[in-house]
Amino acid sequence: MLSATSDVQVDTPEVRVTEWRLAPGSATGHHVHGMDYVIVPVTAGEMTIVAPNGERSKAQLGVGKSYFRKAGVEHDVLNETASEIVFLEIELKP
C-alpha cells in the first residue's frame, strides 16, 4: 500500500495543523494519537479505519463536517476508493 502524504501547516505551542492527502490505495500507517484532535474534511469520501485488532470499519467524510477525538486513538487509515481524500488534522497541545 502507498503512504499517505502530510504537510504540517501550523505548529505552535498551542496547536499543530497538518494537511493529509490519501491517494487511492494509500494509508497513513498504524499510529496512536498523542493529543486530542479535530478532523476537518476538505473532500468528501469514505475512509477505511483499521483497529489494532484488525477490525475494519468505514468512516464517511463530508466536506467541512468536522469531528473530534480524544488522545489515545490507535488505528490505520486507508483510502480504498478511486478518489483522493484530503483532510486537515488539528491537534490540540496540552
PDB file of C-alpha atoms in Angstrom:
ATOM      1  CA  MET A   1       0.000   0.000   0.000  1.00  0.00           C
ATOM      2  CA  LEU A   2       1.218   3.543  -0.766  1.00  0.00           C
ATOM      3  CA  SER A   3       1.958   6.029   2.009  1.00  0.00           C
ATOM      4  CA  ALA A   4      -0.324   8.996   2.591  1.00  0.00           C
ATOM      5  CA  THR A   5       1.364  12.393   2.450  1.00  0.00           C
ATOM      6  CA  SER A   6       1.279  15.018   5.165  1.00  0.00           C
ATOM      7  CA  ASP A   7       2.186  18.702   5.313  1.00  0.00           C
ATOM      8  CA  VAL A   8       2.417  20.485   8.659  1.00  0.00           C
ATOM      9  CA  GLN A   9       0.915  23.924   8.025  1.00  0.00           C
ATOM     10  CA  VAL A  10       0.936  25.361  11.559  1.00  0.00           C
ATOM     11  CA  ASP A  11       2.975  24.266  14.586  1.00  0.00           C
ATOM     12  CA  THR A  12       2.770  26.492  17.667  1.00  0.00           C
ATOM     13  CA  PRO A  13       2.931  25.750  21.402  1.00  0.00           C
ATOM     14  CA  GLU A  14      -0.895  25.506  21.348  1.00  0.00           C
ATOM     15  CA  VAL A  15      -1.796  23.637  18.152  1.00  0.00           C
ATOM     16  CA  ARG A  16      -0.467  21.686  15.158  1.00  0.00           C
ATOM     17  CA  VAL A  17      -2.383  21.682  11.856  1.00  0.00           C
ATOM     18  CA  THR A  18      -1.478  19.011   9.310  1.00  0.00           C
ATOM     19  CA  GLU A  19      -2.947  18.535   5.849  1.00  0.00           C
ATOM     20  CA  TRP A  20      -3.255  14.842   4.975  1.00  0.00           C
ATOM     21  CA  ARG A  21      -3.632  13.552   1.405  1.00  0.00           C
ATOM     22  CA  LEU A  22      -4.563   9.932   0.808  1.00  0.00           C
ATOM     23  CA  ALA A  23      -4.316   8.955  -2.831  1.00  0.00           C
ATOM     24  CA  PRO A  24      -6.344   5.915  -3.914  1.00  0.00           C
ATOM     25  CA  GLY A  25      -4.681   2.842  -2.439  1.00  0.00           C
ATOM     26  CA  SER A  26      -2.729   4.733   0.242  1.00  0.00           C
ATOM     27  CA  ALA A  27      -2.678   4.577   4.046  1.00  0.00           C
ATOM     28  CA  THR A  28      -1.415   6.661   6.962  1.00  0.00           C
ATOM     29  CA  GLY A  29       0.204   3.660   8.620  1.00  0.00           C
ATOM     30  CA  HIS A  30      -0.625   2.376  12.087  1.00  0.00           C
ATOM     31  CA  HIS A  31      -0.361   5.172  14.654  1.00  0.00           C
ATOM     32  CA  VAL A  32      -1.504   6.349  18.094  1.00  0.00           C
ATOM     33  CA  HIS A  33      -2.769   9.896  18.573  1.00  0.00           C
ATOM     34  CA  GLY A  34      -0.843  11.532  21.405  1.00  0.00           C
ATOM     35  CA  MET A  35      -3.102  14.598  21.579  1.00  0.00           C
ATOM     36  CA  ASP A  36      -6.805  15.411  21.333  1.00  0.00           C
ATOM     37  CA  TYR A  37      -7.598  16.305  17.736  1.00  0.00           C
ATOM     38  CA  VAL A  38     -10.180  17.612  15.290  1.00  0.00           C
ATOM     39  CA  ILE A  39     -10.505  16.369  11.691  1.00  0.00           C
ATOM     40  CA  VAL A  40     -11.812  18.815   9.081  1.00  0.00           C
ATOM     41  CA  PRO A  41     -12.549  17.069   5.756  1.00  0.00           C
ATOM     42  CA  VAL A  42     -11.573  19.054   2.667  1.00  0.00           C
ATOM     43  CA  THR A  43     -13.019  16.422   0.322  1.00  0.00           C
ATOM     44  CA  ALA A  44     -15.967  14.095   0.704  1.00  0.00           C
ATOM     45  CA  GLY A  45     -15.171  10.410   0.730  1.00  0.00           C
ATOM     46  CA  GLU A  46     -15.016   7.139   2.599  1.00  0.00           C
ATOM     47  CA  MET A  47     -12.041   6.078   4.701  1.00  0.00           C
ATOM     48  CA  THR A  48     -11.391   2.569   5.948  1.00  0.00           C
ATOM     49  CA  ILE A  49     -10.294   2.507   9.588  1.00  0.00           C
ATOM     50  CA  VAL A  50      -8.309  -0.497  10.809  1.00  0.00           C
ATOM     51  CA  ALA A  51      -8.170  -1.038  14.585  1.00  0.00           C
ATOM     52  CA  PRO A  52      -5.144  -2.640  16.293  1.00  0.00           C
ATOM     53  CA  ASN A  53      -7.005  -5.980  16.406  1.00  0.00           C
ATOM     54  CA  GLY A  54      -7.546  -5.830  12.619  1.00  0.00           C
ATOM     55  CA  GLU A  55     -11.233  -4.912  12.829  1.00  0.00           C
ATOM     56  CA  ARG A  56     -12.213  -2.723   9.871  1.00  0.00           C
ATOM     57  CA  SER A  57     -14.869  -0.013   9.754  1.00  0.00           C
ATOM     58  CA  LYS A  58     -15.874   2.710   7.297  1.00  0.00           C
ATOM     59  CA  ALA A  59     -15.902   6.440   8.040  1.00  0.00           C
ATOM     60  CA  GLN A  60     -17.882   8.782   5.804  1.00  0.00           C
ATOM     61  CA  LEU A  61     -16.401  12.250   5.294  1.00  0.00           C
ATOM     62  CA  GLY A  62     -18.442  15.284   4.287  1.00  0.00           C
ATOM     63  CA  VAL A  63     -16.755  18.497   3.183  1.00  0.00           C
ATOM     64  CA  GLY A  64     -16.400  20.737   6.241  1.00  0.00           C
ATOM     65  CA  LYS A  65     -18.144  18.225   8.553  1.00  0.00           C
ATOM     66  CA  SER A  66     -15.613  18.217  11.397  1.00  0.00           C
ATOM     67  CA  TYR A  67     -15.297  15.675  14.178  1.00  0.00           C
ATOM     68  CA  PHE A  68     -13.329  15.454  17.445  1.00  0.00           C
ATOM     69  CA  ARG A  69     -11.433  12.568  19.057  1.00  0.00           C
ATOM     70  CA  LYS A  70      -9.565  12.258  22.358  1.00  0.00           C
ATOM     71  CA  ALA A  71      -5.880  11.379  22.613  1.00  0.00           C
ATOM     72  CA  GLY A  72      -5.123   7.662  22.625  1.00  0.00           C
ATOM     73  CA  VAL A  73      -6.979   6.678  19.444  1.00  0.00           C
ATOM     74  CA  GLU A  74      -4.978   3.932  17.724  1.00  0.00           C
ATOM     75  CA  HIS A  75      -5.585   2.931  14.101  1.00  0.00           C
ATOM     76  CA  ASP A  76      -4.508   2.876  10.465  1.00  0.00           C
ATOM     77  CA  VAL A  77      -6.467   4.927   7.923  1.00  0.00           C
ATOM     78  CA  LEU A  78      -6.781   3.619   4.356  1.00  0.00           C
ATOM     79  CA  ASN A  79      -8.205   5.009   1.144  1.00  0.00           C
ATOM     80  CA  GLU A  80      -9.725   2.060  -0.687  1.00  0.00           C
ATOM     81  CA  THR A  81     -11.674   4.283  -3.090  1.00  0.00           C
ATOM     82  CA  ALA A  82     -10.865   5.656  -6.556  1.00  0.00           C
ATOM     83  CA  SER A  83     -10.701   9.309  -5.398  1.00  0.00           C
ATOM     84  CA  GLU A  84      -8.147  11.243  -3.340  1.00  0.00           C
ATOM     85  CA  ILE A  85      -9.126  12.017   0.262  1.00  0.00           C
ATOM     86  CA  VAL A  86      -7.900  15.272   1.816  1.00  0.00           C
ATOM     87  CA  PHE A  87      -8.429  16.425   5.404  1.00  0.00           C
ATOM     88  CA  LEU A  88      -6.916  18.730   7.996  1.00  0.00           C
ATOM     89  CA  GLU A  89      -5.897  17.286  11.352  1.00  0.00           C
ATOM     90  CA  ILE A  90      -5.827  19.875  14.134  1.00  0.00           C
ATOM     91  CA  GLU A  91      -4.012  18.583  17.196  1.00  0.00           C
ATOM     92  CA  LEU A  92      -4.617  20.411  20.491  1.00  0.00           C
ATOM     93  CA  LYS A  93      -1.427  20.593  22.532  1.00  0.00           C
ATOM     94  CA  PRO A  94      -1.702  20.267  26.335  1.00  0.00           C
TER      95      PRO A  94
END
